Coordinates of C-alpha atoms in Angstrom, one line a residue:
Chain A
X748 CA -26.4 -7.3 -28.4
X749 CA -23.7 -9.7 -27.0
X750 CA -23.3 -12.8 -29.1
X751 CA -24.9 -15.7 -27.5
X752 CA -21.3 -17.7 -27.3
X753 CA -20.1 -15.5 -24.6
X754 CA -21.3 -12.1 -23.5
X755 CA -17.5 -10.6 -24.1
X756 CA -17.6 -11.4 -27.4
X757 CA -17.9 -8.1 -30.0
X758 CA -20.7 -7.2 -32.2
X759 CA -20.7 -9.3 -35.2
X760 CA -18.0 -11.9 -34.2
X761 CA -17.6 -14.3 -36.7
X762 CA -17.7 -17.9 -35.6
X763 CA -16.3 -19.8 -37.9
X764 CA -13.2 -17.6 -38.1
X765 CA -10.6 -19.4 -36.3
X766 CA -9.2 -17.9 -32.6
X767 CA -5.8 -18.1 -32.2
X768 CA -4.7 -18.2 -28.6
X769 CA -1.7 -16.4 -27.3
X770 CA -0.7 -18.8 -24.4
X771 CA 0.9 -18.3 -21.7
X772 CA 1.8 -20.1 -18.4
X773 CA -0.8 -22.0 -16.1
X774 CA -4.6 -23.1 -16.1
X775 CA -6.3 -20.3 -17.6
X776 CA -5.2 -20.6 -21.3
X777 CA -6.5 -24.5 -21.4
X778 CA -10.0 -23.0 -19.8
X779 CA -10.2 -21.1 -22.8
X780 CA -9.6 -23.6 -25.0
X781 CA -12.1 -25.7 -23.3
X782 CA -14.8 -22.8 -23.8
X783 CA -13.7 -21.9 -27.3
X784 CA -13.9 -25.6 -28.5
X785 CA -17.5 -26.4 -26.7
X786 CA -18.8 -23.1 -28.8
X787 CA -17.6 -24.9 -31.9
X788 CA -16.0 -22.1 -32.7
X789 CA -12.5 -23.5 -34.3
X790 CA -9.2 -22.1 -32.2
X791 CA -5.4 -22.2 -33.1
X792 CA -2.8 -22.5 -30.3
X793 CA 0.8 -19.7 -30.4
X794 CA 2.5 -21.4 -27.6
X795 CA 5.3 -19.8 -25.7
X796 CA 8.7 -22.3 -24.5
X797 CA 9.0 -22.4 -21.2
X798 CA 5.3 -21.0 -20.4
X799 CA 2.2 -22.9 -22.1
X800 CA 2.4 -26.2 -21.0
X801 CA 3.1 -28.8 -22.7
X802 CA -0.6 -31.0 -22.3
X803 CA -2.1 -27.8 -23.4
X804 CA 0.2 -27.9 -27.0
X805 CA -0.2 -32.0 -26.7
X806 CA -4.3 -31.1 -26.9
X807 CA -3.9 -29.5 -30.2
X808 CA -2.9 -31.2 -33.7
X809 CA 0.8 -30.0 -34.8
X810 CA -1.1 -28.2 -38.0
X811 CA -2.9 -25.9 -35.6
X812 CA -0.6 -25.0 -33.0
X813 CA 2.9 -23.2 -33.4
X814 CA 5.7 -22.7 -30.7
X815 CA 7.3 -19.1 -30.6
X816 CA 10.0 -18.0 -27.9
X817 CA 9.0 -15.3 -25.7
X818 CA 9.2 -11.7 -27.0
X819 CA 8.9 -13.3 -30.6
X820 CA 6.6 -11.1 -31.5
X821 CA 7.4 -11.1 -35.8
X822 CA 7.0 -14.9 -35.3
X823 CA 3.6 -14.2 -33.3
X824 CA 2.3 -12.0 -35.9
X825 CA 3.8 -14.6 -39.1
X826 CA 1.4 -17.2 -36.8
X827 CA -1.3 -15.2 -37.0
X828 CA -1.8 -14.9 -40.4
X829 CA -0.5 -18.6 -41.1
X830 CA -3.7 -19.8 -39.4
X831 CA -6.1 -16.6 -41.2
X832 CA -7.0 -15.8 -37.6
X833 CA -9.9 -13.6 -37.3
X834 CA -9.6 -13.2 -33.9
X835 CA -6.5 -13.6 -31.2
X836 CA -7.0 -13.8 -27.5
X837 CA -4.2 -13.7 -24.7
X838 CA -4.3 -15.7 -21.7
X839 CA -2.2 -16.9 -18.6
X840 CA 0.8 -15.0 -17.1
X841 CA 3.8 -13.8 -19.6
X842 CA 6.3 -11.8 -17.2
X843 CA 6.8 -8.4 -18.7
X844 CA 10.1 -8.4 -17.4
X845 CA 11.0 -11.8 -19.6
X846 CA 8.7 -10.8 -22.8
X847 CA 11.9 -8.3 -23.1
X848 CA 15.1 -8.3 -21.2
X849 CA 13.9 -12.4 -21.0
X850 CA 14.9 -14.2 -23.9
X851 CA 14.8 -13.6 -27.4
X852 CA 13.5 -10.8 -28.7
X853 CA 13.3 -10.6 -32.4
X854 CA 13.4 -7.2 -34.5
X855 CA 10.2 -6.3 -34.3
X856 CA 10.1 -6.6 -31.0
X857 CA 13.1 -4.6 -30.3
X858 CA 11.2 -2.3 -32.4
X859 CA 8.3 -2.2 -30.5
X860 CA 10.4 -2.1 -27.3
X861 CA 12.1 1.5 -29.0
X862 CA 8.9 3.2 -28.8
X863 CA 8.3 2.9 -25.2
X864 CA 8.8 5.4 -23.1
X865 CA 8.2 3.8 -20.1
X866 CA 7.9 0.4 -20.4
X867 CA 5.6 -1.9 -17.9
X868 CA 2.5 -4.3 -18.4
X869 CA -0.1 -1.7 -19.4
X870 CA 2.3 -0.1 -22.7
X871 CA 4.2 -3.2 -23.5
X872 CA 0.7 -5.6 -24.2
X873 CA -0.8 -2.1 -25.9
X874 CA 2.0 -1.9 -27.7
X875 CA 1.4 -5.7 -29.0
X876 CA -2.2 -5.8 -29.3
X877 CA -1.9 -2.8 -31.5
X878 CA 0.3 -5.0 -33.8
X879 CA -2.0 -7.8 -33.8
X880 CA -5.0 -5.1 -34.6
X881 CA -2.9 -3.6 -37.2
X882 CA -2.4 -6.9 -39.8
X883 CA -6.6 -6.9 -39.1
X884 CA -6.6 -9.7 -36.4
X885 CA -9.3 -8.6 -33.6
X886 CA -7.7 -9.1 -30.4
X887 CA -10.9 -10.6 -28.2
X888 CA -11.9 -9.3 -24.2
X889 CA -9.8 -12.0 -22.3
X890 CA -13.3 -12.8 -20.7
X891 CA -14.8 -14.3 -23.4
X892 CA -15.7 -17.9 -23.2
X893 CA -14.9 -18.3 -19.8
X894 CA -18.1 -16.4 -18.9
X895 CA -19.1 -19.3 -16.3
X896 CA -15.6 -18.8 -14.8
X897 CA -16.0 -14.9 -13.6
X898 CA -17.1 -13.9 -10.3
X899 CA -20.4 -13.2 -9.9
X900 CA -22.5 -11.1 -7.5
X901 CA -23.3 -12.1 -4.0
X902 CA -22.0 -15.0 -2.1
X903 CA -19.9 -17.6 -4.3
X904 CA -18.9 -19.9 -1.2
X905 CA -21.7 -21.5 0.8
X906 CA -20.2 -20.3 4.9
X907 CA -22.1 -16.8 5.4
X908 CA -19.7 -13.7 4.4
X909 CA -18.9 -13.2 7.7
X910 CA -17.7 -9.1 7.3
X911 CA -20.2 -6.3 7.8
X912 CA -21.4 -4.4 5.2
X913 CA -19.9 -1.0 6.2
X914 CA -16.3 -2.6 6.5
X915 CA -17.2 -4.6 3.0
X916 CA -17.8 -1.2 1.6
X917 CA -14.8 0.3 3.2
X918 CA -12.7 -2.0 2.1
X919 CA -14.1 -2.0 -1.4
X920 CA -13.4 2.3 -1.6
X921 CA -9.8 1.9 -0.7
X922 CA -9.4 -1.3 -3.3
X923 CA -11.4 1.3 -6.1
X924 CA -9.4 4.2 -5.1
X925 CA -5.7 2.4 -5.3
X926 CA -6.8 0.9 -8.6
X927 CA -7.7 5.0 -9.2
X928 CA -4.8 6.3 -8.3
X929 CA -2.4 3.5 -10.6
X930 CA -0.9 1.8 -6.8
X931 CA -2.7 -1.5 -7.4
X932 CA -6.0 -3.5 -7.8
X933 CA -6.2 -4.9 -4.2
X934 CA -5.8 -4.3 -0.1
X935 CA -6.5 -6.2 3.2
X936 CA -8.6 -4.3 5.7
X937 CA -9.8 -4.8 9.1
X938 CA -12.8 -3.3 10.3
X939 CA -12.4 0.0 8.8
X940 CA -8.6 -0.5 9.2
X941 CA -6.3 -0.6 6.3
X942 CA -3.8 -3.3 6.7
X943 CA -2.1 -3.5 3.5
X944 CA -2.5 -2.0 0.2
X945 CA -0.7 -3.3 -2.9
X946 CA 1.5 -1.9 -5.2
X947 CA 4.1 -3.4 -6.9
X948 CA 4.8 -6.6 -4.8
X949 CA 2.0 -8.3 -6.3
X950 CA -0.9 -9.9 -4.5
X951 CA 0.9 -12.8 -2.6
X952 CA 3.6 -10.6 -0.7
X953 CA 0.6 -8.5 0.5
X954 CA -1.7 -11.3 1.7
X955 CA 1.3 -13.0 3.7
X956 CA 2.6 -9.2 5.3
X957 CA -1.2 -8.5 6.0
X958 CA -1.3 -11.7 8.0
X959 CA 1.0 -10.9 10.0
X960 CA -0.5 -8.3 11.8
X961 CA -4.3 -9.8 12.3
X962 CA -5.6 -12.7 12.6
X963 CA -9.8 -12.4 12.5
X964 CA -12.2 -9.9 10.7
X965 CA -9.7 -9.1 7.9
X966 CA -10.8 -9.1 4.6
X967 CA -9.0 -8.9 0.9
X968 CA -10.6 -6.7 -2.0
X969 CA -9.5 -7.3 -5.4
X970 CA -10.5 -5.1 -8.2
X971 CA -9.9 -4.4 -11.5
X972 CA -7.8 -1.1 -13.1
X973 CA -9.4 2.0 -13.0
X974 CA -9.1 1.6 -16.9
X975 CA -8.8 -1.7 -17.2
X976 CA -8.1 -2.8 -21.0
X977 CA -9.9 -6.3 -20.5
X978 CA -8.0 -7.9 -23.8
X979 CA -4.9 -8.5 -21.4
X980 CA -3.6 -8.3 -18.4
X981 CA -7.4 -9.1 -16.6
X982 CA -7.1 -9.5 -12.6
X983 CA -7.4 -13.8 -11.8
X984 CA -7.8 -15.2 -9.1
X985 CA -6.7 -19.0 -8.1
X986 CA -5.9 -21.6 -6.1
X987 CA -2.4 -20.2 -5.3
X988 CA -4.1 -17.2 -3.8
X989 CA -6.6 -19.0 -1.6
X990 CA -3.8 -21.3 -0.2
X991 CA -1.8 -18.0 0.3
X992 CA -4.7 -16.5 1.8
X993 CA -5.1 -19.2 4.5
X994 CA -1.4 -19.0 5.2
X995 CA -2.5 -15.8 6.3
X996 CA -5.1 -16.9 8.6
X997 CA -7.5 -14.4 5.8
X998 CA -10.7 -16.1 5.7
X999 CA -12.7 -13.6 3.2
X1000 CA -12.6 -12.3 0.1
X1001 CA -14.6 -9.6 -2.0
X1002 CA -14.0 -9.6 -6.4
X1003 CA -15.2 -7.9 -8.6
X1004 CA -18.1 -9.2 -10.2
X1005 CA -17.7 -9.7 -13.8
X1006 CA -14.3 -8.6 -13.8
X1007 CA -12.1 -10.7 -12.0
X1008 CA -11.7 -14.3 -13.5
X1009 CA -11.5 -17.4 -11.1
X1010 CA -9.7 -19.8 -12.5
X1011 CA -11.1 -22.1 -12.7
X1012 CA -14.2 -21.9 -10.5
X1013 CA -15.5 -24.9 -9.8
X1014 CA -11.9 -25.6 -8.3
X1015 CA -11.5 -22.4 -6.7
X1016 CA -15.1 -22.9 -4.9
X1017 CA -14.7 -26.4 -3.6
X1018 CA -11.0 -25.4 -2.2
X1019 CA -12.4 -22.1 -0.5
X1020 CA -15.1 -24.3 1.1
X1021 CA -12.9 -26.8 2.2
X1022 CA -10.8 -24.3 3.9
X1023 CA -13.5 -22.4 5.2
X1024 CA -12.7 -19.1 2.9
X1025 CA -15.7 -17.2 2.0
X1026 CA -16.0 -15.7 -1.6
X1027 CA -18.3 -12.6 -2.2
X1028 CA -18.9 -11.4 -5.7
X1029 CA -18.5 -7.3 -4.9
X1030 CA -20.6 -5.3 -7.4
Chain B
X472 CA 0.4 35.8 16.3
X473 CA 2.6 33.1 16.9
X474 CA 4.4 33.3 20.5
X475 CA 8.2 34.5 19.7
X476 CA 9.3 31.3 21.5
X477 CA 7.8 28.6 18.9
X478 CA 5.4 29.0 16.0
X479 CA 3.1 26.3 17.6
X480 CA 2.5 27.6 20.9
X481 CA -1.1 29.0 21.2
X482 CA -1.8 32.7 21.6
X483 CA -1.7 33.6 25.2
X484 CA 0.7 30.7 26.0
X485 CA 2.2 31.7 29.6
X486 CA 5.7 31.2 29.8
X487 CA 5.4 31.0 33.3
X488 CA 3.5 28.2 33.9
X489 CA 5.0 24.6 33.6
X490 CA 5.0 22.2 30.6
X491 CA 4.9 18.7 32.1
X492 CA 6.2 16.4 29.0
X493 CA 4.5 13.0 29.2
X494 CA 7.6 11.6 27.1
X495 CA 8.3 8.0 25.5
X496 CA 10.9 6.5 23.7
X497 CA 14.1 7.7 22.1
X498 CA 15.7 11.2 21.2
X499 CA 12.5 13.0 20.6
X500 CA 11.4 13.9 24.3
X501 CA 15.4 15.3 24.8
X502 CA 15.0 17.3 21.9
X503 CA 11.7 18.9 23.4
X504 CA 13.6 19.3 26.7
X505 CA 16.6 21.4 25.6
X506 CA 13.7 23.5 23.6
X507 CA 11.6 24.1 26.3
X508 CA 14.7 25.0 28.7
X509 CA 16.3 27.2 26.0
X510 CA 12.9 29.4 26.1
X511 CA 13.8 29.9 29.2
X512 CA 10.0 28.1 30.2
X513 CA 9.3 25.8 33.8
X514 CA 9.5 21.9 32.6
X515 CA 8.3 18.8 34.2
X516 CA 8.9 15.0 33.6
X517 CA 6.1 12.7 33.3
X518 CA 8.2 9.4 32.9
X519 CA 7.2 6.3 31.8
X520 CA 8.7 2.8 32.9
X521 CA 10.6 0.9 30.1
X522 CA 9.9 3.8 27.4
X523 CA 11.4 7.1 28.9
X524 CA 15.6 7.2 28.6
X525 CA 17.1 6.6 32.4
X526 CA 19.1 9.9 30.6
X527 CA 16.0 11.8 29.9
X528 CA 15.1 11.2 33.8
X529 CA 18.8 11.7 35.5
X530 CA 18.2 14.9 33.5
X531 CA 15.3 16.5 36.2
X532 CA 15.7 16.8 40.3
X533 CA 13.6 14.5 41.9
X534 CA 11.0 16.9 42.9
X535 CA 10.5 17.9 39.0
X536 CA 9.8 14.4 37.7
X537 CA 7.6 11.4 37.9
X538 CA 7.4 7.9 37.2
X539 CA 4.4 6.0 35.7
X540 CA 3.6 2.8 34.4
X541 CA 2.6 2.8 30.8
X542 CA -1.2 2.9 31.0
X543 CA -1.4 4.7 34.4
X544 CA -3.4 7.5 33.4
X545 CA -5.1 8.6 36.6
X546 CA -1.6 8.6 37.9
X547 CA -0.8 10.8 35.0
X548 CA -3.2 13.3 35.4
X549 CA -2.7 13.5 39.1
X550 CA 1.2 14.3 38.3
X551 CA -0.3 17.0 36.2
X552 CA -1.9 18.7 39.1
X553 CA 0.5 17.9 41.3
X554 CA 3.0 20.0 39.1
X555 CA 0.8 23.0 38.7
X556 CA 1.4 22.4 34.5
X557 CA -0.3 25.0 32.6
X558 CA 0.8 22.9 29.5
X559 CA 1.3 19.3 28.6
X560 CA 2.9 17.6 25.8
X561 CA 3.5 14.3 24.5
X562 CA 6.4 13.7 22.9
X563 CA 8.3 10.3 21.9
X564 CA 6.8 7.2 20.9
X565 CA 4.4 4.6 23.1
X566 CA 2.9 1.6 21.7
X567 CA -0.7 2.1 21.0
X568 CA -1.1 -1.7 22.2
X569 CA 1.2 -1.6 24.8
X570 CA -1.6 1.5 26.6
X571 CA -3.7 -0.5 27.1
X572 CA -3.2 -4.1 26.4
X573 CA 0.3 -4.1 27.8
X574 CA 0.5 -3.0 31.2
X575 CA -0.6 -1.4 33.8
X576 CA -3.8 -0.1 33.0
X577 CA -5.3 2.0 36.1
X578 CA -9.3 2.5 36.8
X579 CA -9.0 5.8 34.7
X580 CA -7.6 3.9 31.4
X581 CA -10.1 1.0 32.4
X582 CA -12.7 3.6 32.1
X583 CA -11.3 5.3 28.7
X584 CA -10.8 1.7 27.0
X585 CA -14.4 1.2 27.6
X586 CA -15.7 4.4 26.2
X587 CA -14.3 3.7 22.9
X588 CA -15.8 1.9 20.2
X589 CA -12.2 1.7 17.5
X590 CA -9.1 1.3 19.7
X591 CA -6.0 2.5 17.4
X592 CA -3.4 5.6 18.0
X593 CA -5.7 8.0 17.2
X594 CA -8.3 6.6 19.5
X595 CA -6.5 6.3 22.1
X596 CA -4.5 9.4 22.2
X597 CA -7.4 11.5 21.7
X598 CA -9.1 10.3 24.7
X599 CA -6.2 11.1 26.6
X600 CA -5.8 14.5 25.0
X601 CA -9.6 14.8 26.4
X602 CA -9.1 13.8 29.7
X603 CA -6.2 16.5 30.3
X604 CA -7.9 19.0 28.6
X605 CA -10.6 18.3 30.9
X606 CA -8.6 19.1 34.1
X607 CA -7.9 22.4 32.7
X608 CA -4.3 21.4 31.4
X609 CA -3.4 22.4 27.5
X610 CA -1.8 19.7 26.1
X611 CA 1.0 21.7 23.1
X612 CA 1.1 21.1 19.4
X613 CA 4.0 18.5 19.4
X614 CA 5.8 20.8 17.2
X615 CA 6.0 23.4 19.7
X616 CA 10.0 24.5 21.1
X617 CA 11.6 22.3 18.5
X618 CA 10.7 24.7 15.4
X619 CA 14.6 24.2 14.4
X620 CA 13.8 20.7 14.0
X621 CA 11.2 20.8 11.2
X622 CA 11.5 19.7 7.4
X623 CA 12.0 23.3 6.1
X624 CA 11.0 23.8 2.1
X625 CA 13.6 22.8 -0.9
X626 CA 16.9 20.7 -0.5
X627 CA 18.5 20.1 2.8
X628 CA 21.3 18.4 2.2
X629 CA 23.9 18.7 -0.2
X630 CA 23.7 16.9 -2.9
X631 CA 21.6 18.1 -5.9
X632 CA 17.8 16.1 -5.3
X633 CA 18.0 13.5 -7.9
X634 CA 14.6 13.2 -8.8
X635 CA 12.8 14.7 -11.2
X636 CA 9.6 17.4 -10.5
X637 CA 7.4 15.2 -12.4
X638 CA 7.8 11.9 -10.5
X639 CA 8.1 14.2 -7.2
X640 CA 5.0 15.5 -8.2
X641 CA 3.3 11.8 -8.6
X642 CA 4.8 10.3 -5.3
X643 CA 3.6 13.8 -3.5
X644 CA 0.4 12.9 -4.8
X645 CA 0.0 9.2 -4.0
X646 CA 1.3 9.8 0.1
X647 CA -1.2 12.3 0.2
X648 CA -4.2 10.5 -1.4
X649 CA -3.4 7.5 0.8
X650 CA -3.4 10.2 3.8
X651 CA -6.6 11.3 2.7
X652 CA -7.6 7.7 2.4
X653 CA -6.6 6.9 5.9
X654 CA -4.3 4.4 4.6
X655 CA -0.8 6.1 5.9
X656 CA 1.1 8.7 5.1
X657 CA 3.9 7.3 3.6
X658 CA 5.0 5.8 -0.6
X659 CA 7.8 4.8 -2.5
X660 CA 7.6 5.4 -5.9
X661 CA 9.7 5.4 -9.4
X662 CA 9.1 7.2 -12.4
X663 CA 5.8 7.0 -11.9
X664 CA 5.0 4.0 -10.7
X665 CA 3.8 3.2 -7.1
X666 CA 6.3 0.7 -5.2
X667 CA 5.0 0.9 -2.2
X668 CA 2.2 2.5 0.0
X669 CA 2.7 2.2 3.9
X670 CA -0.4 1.0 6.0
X671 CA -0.5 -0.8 8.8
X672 CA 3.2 -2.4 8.5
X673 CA 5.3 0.6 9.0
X674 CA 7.9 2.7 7.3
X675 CA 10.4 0.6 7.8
X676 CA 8.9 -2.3 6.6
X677 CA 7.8 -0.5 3.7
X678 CA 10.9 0.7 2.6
X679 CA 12.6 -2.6 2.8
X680 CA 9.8 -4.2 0.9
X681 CA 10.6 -1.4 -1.9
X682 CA 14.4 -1.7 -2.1
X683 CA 14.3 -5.1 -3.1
X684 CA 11.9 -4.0 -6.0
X685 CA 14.3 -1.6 -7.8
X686 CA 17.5 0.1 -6.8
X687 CA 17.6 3.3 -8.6
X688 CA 16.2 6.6 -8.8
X689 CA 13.5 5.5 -6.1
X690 CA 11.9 8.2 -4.1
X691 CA 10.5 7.6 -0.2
X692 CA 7.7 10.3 0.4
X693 CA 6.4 11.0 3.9
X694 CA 3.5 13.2 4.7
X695 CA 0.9 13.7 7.4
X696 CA -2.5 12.6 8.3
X697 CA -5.2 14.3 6.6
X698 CA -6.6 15.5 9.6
X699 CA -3.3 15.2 11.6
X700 CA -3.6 16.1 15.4
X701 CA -0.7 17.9 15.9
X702 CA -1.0 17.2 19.3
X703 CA 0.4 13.8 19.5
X704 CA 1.4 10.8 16.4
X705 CA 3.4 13.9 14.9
X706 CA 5.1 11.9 11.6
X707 CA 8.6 11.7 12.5
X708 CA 11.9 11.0 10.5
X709 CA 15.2 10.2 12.0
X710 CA 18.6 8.3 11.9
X711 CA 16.6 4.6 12.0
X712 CA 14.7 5.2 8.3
X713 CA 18.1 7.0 6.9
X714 CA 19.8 3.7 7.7
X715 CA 17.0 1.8 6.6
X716 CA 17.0 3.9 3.4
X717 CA 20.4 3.1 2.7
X718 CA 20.0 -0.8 3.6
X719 CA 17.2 -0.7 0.5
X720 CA 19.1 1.5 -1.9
X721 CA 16.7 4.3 -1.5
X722 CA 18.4 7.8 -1.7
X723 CA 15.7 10.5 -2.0
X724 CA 13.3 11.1 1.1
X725 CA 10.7 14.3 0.0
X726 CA 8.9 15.2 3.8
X727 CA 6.2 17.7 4.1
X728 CA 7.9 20.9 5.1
X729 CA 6.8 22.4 8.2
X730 CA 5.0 19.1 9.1
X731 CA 7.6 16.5 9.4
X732 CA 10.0 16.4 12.6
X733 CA 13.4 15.7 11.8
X734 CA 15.0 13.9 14.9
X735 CA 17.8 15.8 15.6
X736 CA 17.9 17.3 12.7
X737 CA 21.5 18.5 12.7
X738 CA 22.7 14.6 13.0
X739 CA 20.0 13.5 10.7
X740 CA 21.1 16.0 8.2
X741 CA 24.7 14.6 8.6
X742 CA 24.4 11.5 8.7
X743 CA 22.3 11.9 5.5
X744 CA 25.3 13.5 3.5
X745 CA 27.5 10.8 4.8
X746 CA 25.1 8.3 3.5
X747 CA 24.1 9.9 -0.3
X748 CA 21.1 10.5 0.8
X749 CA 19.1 13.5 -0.6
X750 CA 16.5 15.5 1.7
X751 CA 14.2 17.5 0.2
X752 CA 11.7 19.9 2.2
X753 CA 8.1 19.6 0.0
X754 CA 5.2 22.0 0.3

């Protein structure tokens, strides 16, 4: 049975074991935060230079927040058991490009780093979260406490979802089948036409190429991996996105429900409704 | 059994009859030309205004060719019966948008646009293919006389392919899953991971958006539809995506053997050496 805090949390989570929270950059972390602290369950910041922001670091007393350099992951793991953290929990965007080639990493990092064999989002956090499981620190779903922040089913946005069901459904089998197949977790279609798919470009470069081409009826999927580890690396999606997707004259969007995080929600709803975006939770 | 003049001529083909070759843009239509003449078999022109080369069309007495507007297709099939063709063939590329939006549409075309419920290549062409058909014409696998063109199994160029059978394998896999997908037919991938998929934006935009991703050991795969028509939108690959290639750092190409058209393929094969570039025939 989920634990009443937040249906992401495990079996048998402890609450008055502090959380520490891995921060990285923008507003998701500090939605965490919020969500952790109105459970009254007591959380510990690891802030990043350069990434968490500095109001998030200013919101927590200098006993219970530390400030690491990215890819110091023997500092992260020193923090963790500085605070007795039952629990850690990663949020907001850490390049994977900059947690190693970036900026400092320490030794056990560069040990970490010399047991990938191929090295990208998906084995570097594994390879991390393994060392935070391993000194018995229970790295937490990066859903949890943000449960009224996820996408839910059926229509989010109050303008009727203006694409038919059987392009809806085509688009959400090619969104299902690229996050299948390893290309991506999203795609713009167009009545049954595929306009973009994407791979590595990341979300933004395929919303402004797909707008391009079309300007009515399209529609962007986003979904989640195929075998999505949900303690990291969990699809958002934000204000950015919905400015990008108006750029793009793209006036529809189906997540996940449950799975994709909008951050944060009451934000991303008023914006989409003031620009006339519809937002469908996709099930 | 194939005819001894071309693998992808039909059994019974009569080489007496003529092949009227409804040809658009560039090198390709030539190509078919001097393959058709060295058979030794009757060819026609069916030119079309601003897409057939002024070369292509000095290249035929007046009494052998003709010159439509892009869209005409009553005058098209007329010029089919005027020339007594046994055989058609499209060759070259038109505009899907320029058929019918862009023109000169004639009460024939008028009449095709409105029987179709999805206008895209496929669409479109196949209504076409219909119509001749339908006036007793056989329109040719666009394959046929240019079997020396063809992406032939293993390495076509010189230099050793430079990428290994494993990440071949993967990127072979991901072209044709987004074939079967009706996404595209073509990928770039590295070790593994997907780059790029093509959709709606074209190879060349693809590969652009890919070389400024990664600059080594990046491998451009091409394949064909699913359920490719052989009879017109025959995947082609020629001297504009081997510069292309090079202008993203890209120096592998894998093509489905037997399916891809190399345009010419002597000069592309050249031109492929002089650039690095490594060809590689996959089945």
């Amino acid at each position: 049975m989920p634990s009443p805090l937040s249906q992401f949390l495990p079996a048998g989570f402890d609450p008055r074991r502090p959380v520490a929270l891995i921060a990285g950059q923008g507003r998701y972390p500090a939605l965490v935060v919020e969500g952790i602290r109105a459970a009254g369950v007591p959380v510990r910041l690891i802030a990043m230079d350069e990434e968490t922001s500095p109001e998030l670091q200013a919101a927590f007393p200098e006993s219970e927040r530390v400030l690491i350099k990215v890819g110091q992951i023997g500092a992260m793991l020193k923090a963790l058991k500085r605070f007795d953290a039952g629990y850690a929990y990663m949020a907001g965007q850490v390049s994977p490009r900059r947690l190693f080639s970036g900026l400092h990493p320490d030794l056990k990092a560069l040990a970490i780093m010399a047991t990938l064999k191929r090295r990208n989002a998906e084995t570097i956090f594994g390879a991390i979260a393994r060392e935070i499981e391993d000194i018995g620190v229970h790295l937490l779903d990066a859903r949890a406490f943000i449960d009224a922040h996820l996408a839910t089913p059926g229509a989010m946005t109050r303008k009727k979802f203006p694409i038919d069901r059987e392009y809806l459904d085509h688009g959400l089998h090619i969104a299902r089948e690229s996050a299948r197949l390893d290309i991506g977790q999203g795609c713009v279609v167009r009545k049954g036409t595929v306009l973009a798919v994407e791979a590595y470009e990341g979300t933004d470069a395929m919303l402004t190429r797909a707008g391009t081409l079309k300007t009515d009826d399209t529609l962007f999927v986003k979904t989640v991996k195929a075998r999505q580890d949900y303690r990291f690396d969990v699809p958002c999606f934000g204000l950015k996105t919905l400015d990008t997707m108006h750029a793009a004259s793209i006036h529809a969007a189906a997540l996940e429900a449950g799975r994709v995080i909008l951050i944060d929600k009451p934000s991303v709803l008023a914006r989409a409704d003031a620009l006339g975006i519809s937002l469908l939770g996709a099930e």
